[in-house]
Short mmCIF file of C-alpha atoms and ligand atoms in Angstrom, two decimals:
data_model
loop_
_atom_site.label_atom_id
_atom_site.label_comp_id
_atom_site.label_asym_id
_atom_site.label_seq_id
_atom_site.Cartn_x
_atom_site.Cartn_y
_atom_site.Cartn_z
CA MET A 1 -13.29 9.91 2.81
CA SER A 2 -16.06 12.28 3.83
CA GLN A 3 -14.57 13.79 7.00
CA ALA A 4 -11.20 15.51 6.79
CA PRO A 5 -8.63 13.02 8.06
CA VAL A 6 -6.43 14.00 10.97
CA PHE A 7 -2.81 12.86 10.98
CA PRO A 8 -0.74 12.98 14.17
CA ASP A 9 1.33 16.11 14.84
CA GLY A 10 4.81 15.57 13.53
CA PHE A 11 3.71 12.99 10.96
CA LEU A 12 6.42 13.39 8.32
CA TRP A 13 5.63 13.74 4.61
CA GLY A 14 8.41 12.99 2.16
CA ALA A 15 9.70 11.08 -0.82
CA ALA A 16 12.35 8.43 -1.38
CA THR A 17 15.09 7.48 -3.85
CA ALA A 18 18.17 5.23 -3.88
CA ALA A 19 21.74 6.02 -4.92
CA HIS A 20 22.16 3.63 -7.83
CA GLN A 21 18.76 4.51 -9.26
CA ILE A 22 19.30 8.27 -9.56
CA GLU A 23 22.91 9.37 -9.10
CA GLY A 24 24.79 8.34 -12.26
CA SER A 25 28.59 8.91 -12.42
CA PRO A 26 29.13 5.71 -10.41
CA LEU A 27 32.92 5.85 -10.69
CA ALA A 28 33.39 9.59 -10.24
CA ASP A 29 35.84 11.15 -7.79
CA GLY A 30 37.54 7.93 -6.73
CA ALA A 31 34.47 5.71 -6.16
CA GLY A 32 34.86 1.96 -6.56
CA PRO A 33 32.57 -0.18 -8.72
CA SER A 34 29.55 -1.83 -7.13
CA ILE A 35 27.87 -5.11 -7.98
CA TRP A 36 25.22 -3.11 -9.85
CA THR A 37 27.78 -1.39 -12.07
CA ARG A 38 29.18 -4.80 -12.95
CA PHE A 39 25.82 -6.50 -13.34
CA ALA A 40 24.35 -3.83 -15.61
CA HIS A 41 27.46 -3.93 -17.79
CA THR A 42 27.11 -7.68 -18.26
CA PRO A 43 25.21 -8.31 -21.52
CA GLY A 44 21.70 -9.62 -21.06
CA MET A 45 21.24 -8.69 -17.41
CA THR A 46 19.10 -5.56 -17.77
CA LEU A 47 16.32 -4.59 -20.13
CA ASN A 48 17.81 -2.86 -23.21
CA GLY A 49 21.22 -3.05 -21.52
CA ASP A 50 20.29 -0.02 -19.39
CA THR A 51 22.89 0.97 -16.79
CA GLY A 52 23.19 3.48 -13.96
CA ASP A 53 26.03 5.35 -15.68
CA VAL A 54 23.92 8.49 -16.12
CA ALA A 55 20.52 7.73 -14.53
CA CYS A 56 19.01 11.06 -13.36
CA ASP A 57 22.46 12.66 -13.14
CA HIS A 58 21.63 13.50 -9.55
CA TYR A 59 25.33 13.26 -8.62
CA ARG A 60 25.76 16.54 -10.49
CA ARG A 61 22.26 18.01 -10.17
CA TRP A 62 21.73 17.39 -6.47
CA LYS A 63 21.41 21.07 -5.64
CA ASP A 64 18.62 21.61 -8.16
CA ASP A 65 16.95 18.43 -6.96
CA VAL A 66 16.88 19.71 -3.38
CA LYS A 67 15.35 22.94 -4.65
CA LEU A 68 12.72 20.86 -6.43
CA MET A 69 11.96 19.06 -3.16
CA ARG A 70 11.60 22.36 -1.38
CA ASP A 71 9.31 23.74 -4.10
CA LEU A 72 7.13 20.65 -3.70
CA GLY A 73 7.03 21.23 0.05
CA LEU A 74 8.66 17.94 1.10
CA GLN A 75 9.39 17.71 4.82
CA ALA A 76 11.65 14.68 4.55
CA TYR A 77 13.81 12.95 1.98
CA ARG A 78 14.86 9.32 2.14
CA PHE A 79 18.01 8.58 0.10
CA SER A 80 20.77 5.99 0.20
CA VAL A 81 24.55 6.18 0.30
CA ALA A 82 26.61 4.31 -2.27
CA TRP A 83 28.99 2.35 -0.05
CA ALA A 84 31.68 2.19 -2.76
CA ARG A 85 31.82 5.98 -3.05
CA VAL A 86 32.83 6.19 0.60
CA LEU A 87 34.91 3.00 0.84
CA PRO A 88 36.00 2.10 -2.71
CA GLU A 89 37.28 -1.31 -1.59
CA GLY A 90 34.35 -1.79 0.80
CA THR A 91 36.57 -1.67 3.90
CA GLY A 92 39.71 0.21 4.92
CA ARG A 93 40.57 3.31 2.94
CA ILE A 94 38.03 6.16 3.07
CA ASN A 95 37.45 8.21 -0.08
CA GLN A 96 36.88 11.68 1.31
CA ALA A 97 35.41 13.00 -1.95
CA GLY A 98 32.64 10.37 -1.75
CA LEU A 99 31.85 11.22 1.84
CA ASP A 100 31.81 14.95 0.99
CA PHE A 101 29.11 14.40 -1.63
CA TYR A 102 26.69 13.11 1.00
CA SER A 103 27.80 15.67 3.56
CA ARG A 104 26.98 18.51 1.13
CA LEU A 105 23.65 16.90 0.25
CA VAL A 106 22.69 16.67 3.93
CA ASP A 107 23.69 20.31 4.52
CA GLU A 108 21.61 21.42 1.57
CA LEU A 109 18.59 19.43 2.77
CA LEU A 110 18.83 20.91 6.24
CA ALA A 111 19.29 24.43 4.86
CA ASN A 112 15.99 23.91 3.03
CA GLY A 113 14.17 22.57 6.06
CA ILE A 114 14.06 18.96 4.78
CA GLU A 115 14.80 16.14 7.20
CA PRO A 116 17.20 13.51 5.83
CA LEU A 117 16.46 9.78 6.27
CA LEU A 118 19.64 7.96 5.34
CA THR A 119 19.65 4.35 4.10
CA LEU A 120 23.06 2.75 4.43
CA TYR A 121 22.46 -0.14 2.04
CA HIS A 122 20.14 -0.03 -0.94
CA TRP A 123 21.65 -2.97 -2.89
CA ASP A 124 24.91 -1.55 -4.27
CA LEU A 125 27.54 -3.72 -2.55
CA PRO A 126 31.13 -2.69 -3.39
CA ALA A 127 32.36 -5.11 -6.08
CA ALA A 128 35.56 -5.65 -4.09
CA LEU A 129 33.45 -7.24 -1.32
CA ASP A 130 31.58 -9.43 -3.78
CA ASP A 131 35.02 -10.72 -4.79
CA ARG A 132 35.39 -11.82 -1.16
CA GLY A 133 32.08 -13.67 -1.24
CA GLY A 134 29.70 -10.76 -0.68
CA TRP A 135 26.80 -11.56 1.62
CA LEU A 136 27.78 -15.24 1.66
CA ASN A 137 30.84 -14.37 3.74
CA ARG A 138 30.19 -14.23 7.48
CA ASP A 139 32.66 -11.34 7.70
CA SER A 140 30.12 -9.19 5.87
CA ALA A 141 28.61 -8.21 9.24
CA ASP A 142 31.95 -6.65 10.24
CA TRP A 143 32.41 -4.98 6.86
CA PHE A 144 28.98 -3.41 7.10
CA ALA A 145 29.47 -2.24 10.69
CA GLU A 146 32.80 -0.65 9.70
CA TYR A 147 31.20 1.25 6.83
CA ALA A 148 28.18 2.20 8.95
CA SER A 149 30.48 3.57 11.66
CA VAL A 150 32.28 5.79 9.14
CA MET A 151 28.90 7.23 8.16
CA TYR A 152 27.69 7.69 11.76
CA LYS A 153 30.89 9.54 12.70
CA ALA A 154 30.60 11.81 9.71
CA LEU A 155 26.88 12.55 9.75
CA ASP A 156 25.11 11.61 12.98
CA GLY A 157 25.31 15.23 14.13
CA ARG A 158 23.06 16.16 11.22
CA VAL A 159 21.19 12.95 10.24
CA LYS A 160 18.70 11.87 12.89
CA LYS A 161 17.05 8.92 11.14
CA TRP A 162 19.13 6.00 9.89
CA VAL A 163 18.19 2.83 8.05
CA THR A 164 20.51 -0.19 7.95
CA LEU A 165 19.22 -2.27 5.01
CA ASN A 166 16.60 -1.71 2.38
CA GLU A 167 14.53 -4.85 1.76
CA PRO A 168 16.68 -7.86 2.66
CA TRP A 169 14.00 -10.05 1.03
CA VAL A 170 14.51 -8.49 -2.40
CA ILE A 171 18.30 -8.57 -2.01
CA THR A 172 18.21 -12.31 -1.41
CA ASP A 173 15.27 -13.43 -3.52
CA GLY A 174 16.43 -11.37 -6.50
CA GLY A 175 20.19 -11.53 -6.01
CA TYR A 176 20.83 -15.03 -4.68
CA LEU A 177 17.80 -17.21 -5.40
CA HIS A 178 16.32 -16.21 -8.76
CA GLY A 179 19.21 -14.15 -10.13
CA ALA A 180 17.21 -11.27 -11.61
CA LEU A 181 19.14 -8.74 -9.52
CA ALA A 182 22.85 -8.32 -8.75
CA PRO A 183 24.92 -10.36 -8.12
CA GLY A 184 22.71 -12.64 -10.23
CA HIS A 185 23.17 -15.94 -8.39
CA ARG A 186 20.61 -18.73 -8.55
CA SER A 187 21.01 -21.01 -5.58
CA LEU A 188 18.58 -22.38 -3.05
CA PHE A 189 21.56 -23.14 -0.82
CA GLU A 190 22.99 -19.64 -0.91
CA ALA A 191 19.72 -17.81 -0.29
CA PRO A 192 19.27 -18.54 3.43
CA ILE A 193 22.95 -17.85 4.07
CA ALA A 194 22.80 -14.48 2.33
CA SER A 195 19.63 -13.58 4.26
CA HIS A 196 21.12 -14.62 7.56
CA ASN A 197 24.32 -12.66 6.98
CA LEU A 198 22.31 -9.61 5.93
CA MET A 199 20.46 -9.80 9.21
CA ARG A 200 23.72 -10.25 11.14
CA ALA A 201 25.04 -7.18 9.31
CA HIS A 202 21.90 -5.28 10.28
CA GLY A 203 22.40 -6.27 13.93
CA ALA A 204 26.08 -5.34 13.87
CA ALA A 205 25.29 -1.92 12.39
CA VAL A 206 22.63 -1.21 15.03
CA ARG A 207 25.02 -2.31 17.77
CA ALA A 208 27.69 0.06 16.38
CA TYR A 209 25.10 2.83 16.26
CA ARG A 210 24.41 2.53 19.98
CA GLU A 211 28.12 3.24 20.61
CA ILE A 212 28.46 6.16 18.22
CA GLY A 213 25.03 7.54 17.32
CA ALA A 214 22.58 9.54 19.38
CA HIS A 215 19.38 9.40 17.35
CA GLU A 216 17.21 6.77 15.67
CA ILE A 217 17.92 3.69 13.60
CA GLY A 218 15.71 1.06 12.01
CA LEU A 219 15.34 -1.60 9.33
CA VAL A 220 13.33 -1.31 6.11
CA VAL A 221 11.41 -4.32 4.84
CA ASN A 222 9.06 -4.78 1.91
CA ILE A 223 6.06 -6.70 3.06
CA GLU A 224 2.95 -7.91 1.35
CA PRO A 225 -0.08 -9.37 3.10
CA LYS A 226 -0.87 -12.82 1.77
CA TYR A 227 -4.49 -13.89 1.40
CA ALA A 228 -5.43 -17.45 0.51
CA ALA A 229 -6.99 -17.78 -2.94
CA SER A 230 -9.48 -20.33 -1.58
CA ASP A 231 -10.46 -22.10 1.64
CA SER A 232 -8.73 -25.28 0.59
CA GLU A 233 -6.19 -26.73 2.99
CA ALA A 234 -3.55 -26.65 0.25
CA ASP A 235 -4.02 -22.94 -0.45
CA ARG A 236 -4.05 -22.08 3.23
CA VAL A 237 -0.80 -23.93 3.86
CA ALA A 238 0.77 -22.31 0.78
CA THR A 239 -0.32 -18.90 2.08
CA ARG A 240 1.37 -19.54 5.42
CA ARG A 241 4.57 -20.49 3.61
CA ALA A 242 4.48 -17.40 1.39
CA HIS A 243 3.83 -15.18 4.41
CA ALA A 244 6.69 -16.71 6.40
CA TYR A 245 9.05 -16.47 3.44
CA MET A 246 8.38 -12.87 2.48
CA ASN A 247 7.19 -11.17 5.66
CA GLU A 248 8.40 -13.06 8.71
CA GLN A 249 11.80 -14.19 7.43
CA TYR A 250 13.29 -10.80 8.33
CA LEU A 251 10.96 -9.27 10.93
CA HIS A 252 10.92 -12.36 13.13
CA PRO A 253 14.69 -12.52 13.67
CA ALA A 254 15.03 -8.72 13.92
CA LEU A 255 12.23 -8.27 16.46
CA LEU A 256 11.61 -11.70 18.03
CA GLY A 257 15.05 -13.30 17.70
CA ARG A 258 13.97 -16.41 15.75
CA TYR A 259 12.92 -17.62 12.33
CA PRO A 260 9.39 -18.79 11.53
CA GLU A 261 9.17 -22.61 11.42
CA GLU A 262 7.85 -22.70 7.87
CA LEU A 263 11.25 -21.75 6.46
CA GLU A 264 12.56 -25.24 7.12
CA ASP A 265 9.80 -26.52 4.92
CA VAL A 266 10.48 -23.89 2.23
CA PHE A 267 14.25 -24.50 2.05
CA GLY A 268 14.38 -28.20 2.92
CA ALA A 269 17.94 -29.52 2.84
CA ALA A 270 19.20 -25.99 2.12
CA TRP A 271 18.10 -24.76 5.57
CA PRO A 272 21.13 -24.83 7.92
CA GLU A 273 21.34 -25.02 11.71
CA TRP A 274 22.16 -21.50 12.85
CA PRO A 275 24.54 -20.68 15.70
CA LYS A 276 22.32 -19.64 18.65
CA GLN A 277 24.38 -16.57 19.51
CA ASP A 278 23.72 -15.13 16.04
CA PHE A 279 20.20 -14.26 17.17
CA GLU A 280 21.53 -12.11 19.99
CA LEU A 281 23.34 -10.07 17.37
CA ILE A 282 20.40 -9.93 14.98
CA ARG A 283 17.80 -8.96 17.56
CA GLN A 284 18.53 -5.37 18.54
CA LYS A 285 16.21 -2.79 19.91
CA LEU A 286 14.99 -0.76 16.93
CA ASP A 287 13.74 2.82 17.08
CA PHE A 288 11.43 2.19 14.15
CA VAL A 289 10.66 -0.20 11.34
CA GLY A 290 10.28 1.10 7.79
CA ILE A 291 7.67 -0.63 5.69
CA ASN A 292 7.66 -0.53 1.90
CA TYR A 293 4.22 -1.40 0.60
CA TYR A 294 3.21 -1.86 -3.02
CA THR A 295 0.69 -4.68 -3.28
CA ARG A 296 -0.79 -7.84 -1.78
CA GLY A 297 -0.55 -11.47 -2.83
CA VAL A 298 -3.57 -13.71 -3.34
CA THR A 299 -1.90 -17.03 -2.86
CA GLU A 300 -2.55 -20.50 -4.24
CA ALA A 301 -0.63 -23.74 -3.95
CA ASN A 302 1.17 -24.54 -7.20
CA ASP A 303 4.45 -26.08 -8.34
CA SER A 304 6.52 -22.86 -8.57
CA TYR A 305 10.05 -23.17 -7.27
CA PRO A 306 10.86 -23.25 -4.40
CA LEU A 307 7.81 -21.95 -2.50
CA LYS A 308 5.20 -24.19 -4.09
CA ALA A 309 2.96 -21.13 -3.86
CA GLY A 310 2.24 -18.21 -6.13
CA SER A 311 -0.04 -15.23 -6.66
CA VAL A 312 -3.20 -15.44 -8.70
CA ARG A 313 -4.31 -12.51 -10.81
CA GLN A 314 -7.58 -10.90 -9.79
CA PRO A 315 -9.84 -10.52 -12.81
CA LEU A 316 -11.60 -7.37 -11.60
CA ALA A 317 -8.62 -5.52 -10.17
CA THR A 318 -6.40 -2.71 -11.48
CA TYR A 319 -2.73 -3.52 -12.06
CA SER A 320 0.29 -1.23 -12.38
CA GLU A 321 2.94 -1.42 -15.09
CA THR A 322 5.00 -3.73 -12.89
CA GLY A 323 2.05 -6.11 -12.67
CA TRP A 324 1.17 -5.25 -9.09
CA GLU A 325 -2.45 -5.19 -8.00
CA PHE A 326 -3.89 -2.00 -6.48
CA TYR A 327 -5.01 -3.09 -3.04
CA PRO A 328 -4.91 -0.23 -0.52
CA LYS A 329 -6.74 -2.13 2.19
CA GLY A 330 -3.79 -4.52 2.28
CA LEU A 331 -1.72 -1.71 3.78
CA THR A 332 -4.18 -1.23 6.64
CA ASP A 333 -4.31 -5.00 7.25
CA LEU A 334 -0.54 -5.21 7.20
CA LEU A 335 -0.04 -2.38 9.67
CA VAL A 336 -2.58 -3.87 12.06
CA TRP A 337 -0.89 -7.28 11.70
CA PHE A 338 2.49 -5.64 12.39
CA LYS A 339 1.31 -4.14 15.66
CA GLN A 340 -0.41 -7.35 16.77
CA THR A 341 2.65 -9.44 16.00
CA TYR A 342 5.56 -7.22 16.95
CA GLY A 343 4.10 -4.72 19.41
CA ASP A 344 4.61 -1.00 19.61
CA THR A 345 7.70 -0.35 17.50
CA PRO A 346 6.95 2.88 15.58
CA VAL A 347 6.51 2.55 11.84
CA TYR A 348 7.35 4.73 8.86
CA ILE A 349 6.01 3.95 5.43
CA THR A 350 9.38 4.24 3.73
CA GLU A 351 8.14 3.48 0.19
CA ASN A 352 4.78 3.43 -1.55
CA GLY A 353 3.89 4.36 -5.10
CA ALA A 354 3.25 2.91 -8.52
CA ALA A 355 4.69 2.72 -12.02
CA MET A 356 1.99 3.81 -14.43
CA TYR A 357 1.66 4.50 -18.05
CA ASP A 358 2.56 8.20 -18.19
CA PRO A 359 2.17 10.33 -21.31
CA PRO A 360 5.50 10.49 -23.15
CA ALA A 361 8.06 13.20 -22.59
CA ALA A 362 7.12 14.80 -25.93
CA GLU A 363 4.03 16.21 -24.27
CA VAL A 364 6.26 18.25 -21.99
CA ASP A 365 7.17 21.50 -23.78
CA ALA A 366 10.71 22.73 -24.34
CA ASP A 367 10.68 24.93 -21.26
CA GLY A 368 9.53 22.04 -19.19
CA ARG A 369 6.28 23.78 -18.43
CA GLY A 370 4.20 21.00 -19.84
CA ARG A 371 1.91 18.83 -17.82
CA VAL A 372 2.10 15.14 -17.20
CA ARG A 373 -1.36 13.87 -16.47
CA ASP A 374 -1.13 10.82 -14.24
CA PRO A 375 -4.57 10.40 -12.64
CA LEU A 376 -4.02 6.71 -11.87
CA ARG A 377 -0.95 7.47 -9.76
CA THR A 378 -2.83 10.16 -7.87
CA ALA A 379 -5.69 7.74 -7.23
CA TYR A 380 -3.22 5.10 -6.01
CA LEU A 381 -1.51 7.54 -3.64
CA ARG A 382 -4.74 8.93 -2.29
CA GLN A 383 -6.14 5.52 -1.48
CA HIS A 384 -2.95 4.30 0.14
CA ILE A 385 -2.51 7.39 2.28
CA GLY A 386 -6.14 6.90 3.29
CA ALA A 387 -5.33 3.28 4.22
CA ILE A 388 -2.53 4.53 6.47
CA HIS A 389 -4.95 6.90 8.13
CA ASP A 390 -7.26 3.94 8.79
CA ALA A 391 -4.39 2.08 10.46
CA ILE A 392 -3.54 5.10 12.61
CA GLN A 393 -7.18 5.22 13.73
CA ALA A 394 -6.91 1.55 14.60
CA GLY A 395 -4.02 2.42 16.93
CA VAL A 396 -0.91 1.75 14.83
CA ASP A 397 1.93 4.20 15.50
CA VAL A 398 2.72 5.35 11.93
CA ARG A 399 4.99 8.39 11.90
CA GLY A 400 5.53 9.27 8.27
CA TYR A 401 5.06 8.56 4.59
CA MET A 402 7.81 8.51 1.96
CA LEU A 403 6.45 8.37 -1.57
CA TRP A 404 8.37 6.15 -4.02
CA SER A 405 9.70 7.92 -5.86
CA LEU A 406 10.72 11.56 -6.06
CA LEU A 407 11.94 11.07 -9.64
CA ASP A 408 11.41 8.63 -12.47
CA ASN A 409 14.56 6.52 -12.22
CA LEU A 410 16.42 3.31 -12.99
CA GLU A 411 14.14 0.43 -12.06
CA TRP A 412 17.01 -2.05 -11.58
CA SER A 413 16.96 -4.82 -14.20
CA LEU A 414 13.85 -3.29 -15.78
CA GLY A 415 16.00 -0.28 -16.71
CA TYR A 416 14.27 3.00 -17.49
CA SER A 417 11.12 1.29 -18.75
CA LYS A 418 9.10 1.78 -15.55
CA ARG A 419 8.32 5.22 -14.23
CA PHE A 420 7.57 5.48 -10.49
CA GLY A 421 8.31 9.21 -10.16
CA MET A 422 5.96 11.96 -9.06
CA VAL A 423 8.38 14.05 -11.10
CA HIS A 424 8.86 13.16 -14.76
CA VAL A 425 12.45 12.90 -15.98
CA ASN A 426 13.26 13.39 -19.64
CA TYR A 427 16.36 11.21 -19.89
CA ALA A 428 17.59 12.96 -23.06
CA THR A 429 17.63 16.44 -21.50
CA GLN A 430 17.42 15.66 -17.76
CA GLN A 431 14.49 18.05 -17.60
CA ARG A 432 12.38 17.47 -14.46
CA THR A 433 8.63 18.11 -14.68
CA PRO A 434 6.39 17.57 -11.66
CA LYS A 435 3.47 15.37 -12.72
CA ASP A 436 -0.09 16.16 -11.67
CA SER A 437 0.36 13.68 -8.82
CA ALA A 438 3.23 15.78 -7.44
CA HIS A 439 1.09 18.91 -7.38
CA TRP A 440 -1.65 16.92 -5.70
CA TYR A 441 0.80 15.51 -3.12
CA SER A 442 2.10 19.03 -2.38
CA GLY A 443 -1.44 19.95 -1.44
CA VAL A 444 -1.69 16.94 0.86
CA ILE A 445 1.49 18.00 2.62
CA ARG A 446 0.43 21.63 2.91
CA SER A 447 -2.88 20.63 4.49
CA HIS A 448 -1.28 17.88 6.65
CA GLY A 449 -3.54 15.34 4.97
CA ARG A 450 -6.82 17.23 5.28
CA SER A 451 -7.07 17.71 1.51
CA LEU A 452 -7.52 13.94 1.13
CA ALA A 453 -11.19 14.60 1.83
CA GLU A 454 -11.50 16.69 -1.33
CA PRO A 455 -12.62 15.06 -4.56
CA LEU A 456 -9.83 14.18 -6.97
CA PRO A 457 -9.11 16.90 -9.56
C1 PNW B 1 11.54 -1.62 -4.09
N1 PNW B 1 8.55 -7.29 -4.88
O1 PNW B 1 11.80 -2.84 -4.70
C2 PNW B 1 12.88 -0.93 -3.99
O2 PNW B 1 13.23 -0.55 -2.68
C3 PNW B 1 13.07 0.19 -4.95
O3 PNW B 1 14.44 0.40 -5.16
C4 PNW B 1 12.29 -0.08 -6.21
O4 PNW B 1 12.56 0.84 -7.24
C5 PNW B 1 10.82 -0.07 -5.84
O5 PNW B 1 10.53 -0.97 -4.79
C6 PNW B 1 9.87 -0.36 -7.00
O6 PNW B 1 10.09 -1.65 -7.50
C7 PNW B 1 10.92 -3.89 -4.72
O7 PNW B 1 8.71 -8.09 -5.81
C8 PNW B 1 11.14 -4.86 -5.68
O8 PNW B 1 7.71 -7.51 -3.99
C9 PNW B 1 10.35 -5.99 -5.73
C10 PNW B 1 9.34 -6.16 -4.80
C11 PNW B 1 9.12 -5.21 -3.83
C12 PNW B 1 9.92 -4.08 -3.79
#
């Protein structure tokens, strides 16, 4: 980038986390268990048997963590609420101590000039609701709207940006189709039902917000542009299927009120007839859409189940520790596609970042003044923020960037083995050390993006 980039006034720079990945103390102060507490305590479900019992101990260190955010200059912080802290049985009885935790966190953020973006559901369903069928139960839309309403009443005076669900695709694909994530089911027949009920729950929560809330609410999806691996008819058809499955399965119903046709082909006999009125519930006016972007997919036709499509590795590309290709231009393409397909709904990038090999904690000295050199992460961030700037220049209304993640944290079933943080966490001491990428990102925030034009350190 030779000329200093210009980001719109009010473009919000922040970082993101999720409750189960950082908080620890999942059962403290009257909280109920979630499906993730159960799943991680089931032998064989997570790498090394890692659980969220301690994680980054943010439940006890939240005040210091907010100070860290302020020192880094963050303008916004995206976090999620653990439903079972607030409603231990998922519905009914409110646990005031759980609600107070988030209320104090929000006060502390505001006192430090940091805007809270609150995600209602980042994968930790109360276990008591899983016992009632979880997302397979059509009542889940009412359960979610009840919980959401408790949160709106408590916090809408102070929280001005709300997110219903984080990544319904991952919830279903990981939790109900392939079983790598909680609740660990593997069923082609359950997957579309879980997805559909998640989207009904999203719609019900937005509807409830319009009664109670006075600010903004949106949905967060993870999307990945799909490029055909070749010009062959087979690869092109497979690419369409992969795109419909991952990208349109959620955005189409939320914004257009229908599913893409290809899903019938993907799910075959497992694809039900949906009640027409469900789409009136699902399609609600959204104040914004949050997009989580990590990588692209170069797609070929193959025999993988059930999509009959998969990604091919690019021999000359760079890959992260989670096996995701660096492809910043995909983010520009995706944002332009979003605007062309869905119109002018404002967008936030609600997650973007990469797990890298970082030098081990031993290189951080006892006072925590050591350095963590992570030039690959900085390069990744710089190129992706540049790609967002390109999309803004092409006319896409992007309003903010939330780096994933503030802290190294629990990467779900991959445990603590993958580090996405701009701040290093020593899990033995809970020492936090901003990596080089965090110092670099602080400079980006301070200059409102203009420092992107400078050469990398
Ligand atoms: C997101 N994929 O998950 C989540 O919102 C975070 O909680 C998570 O830590 C982060 O990204 C990094 O993984 C994803 O397979 C999981 O495309 C899988 C995919 C995308 C996002």
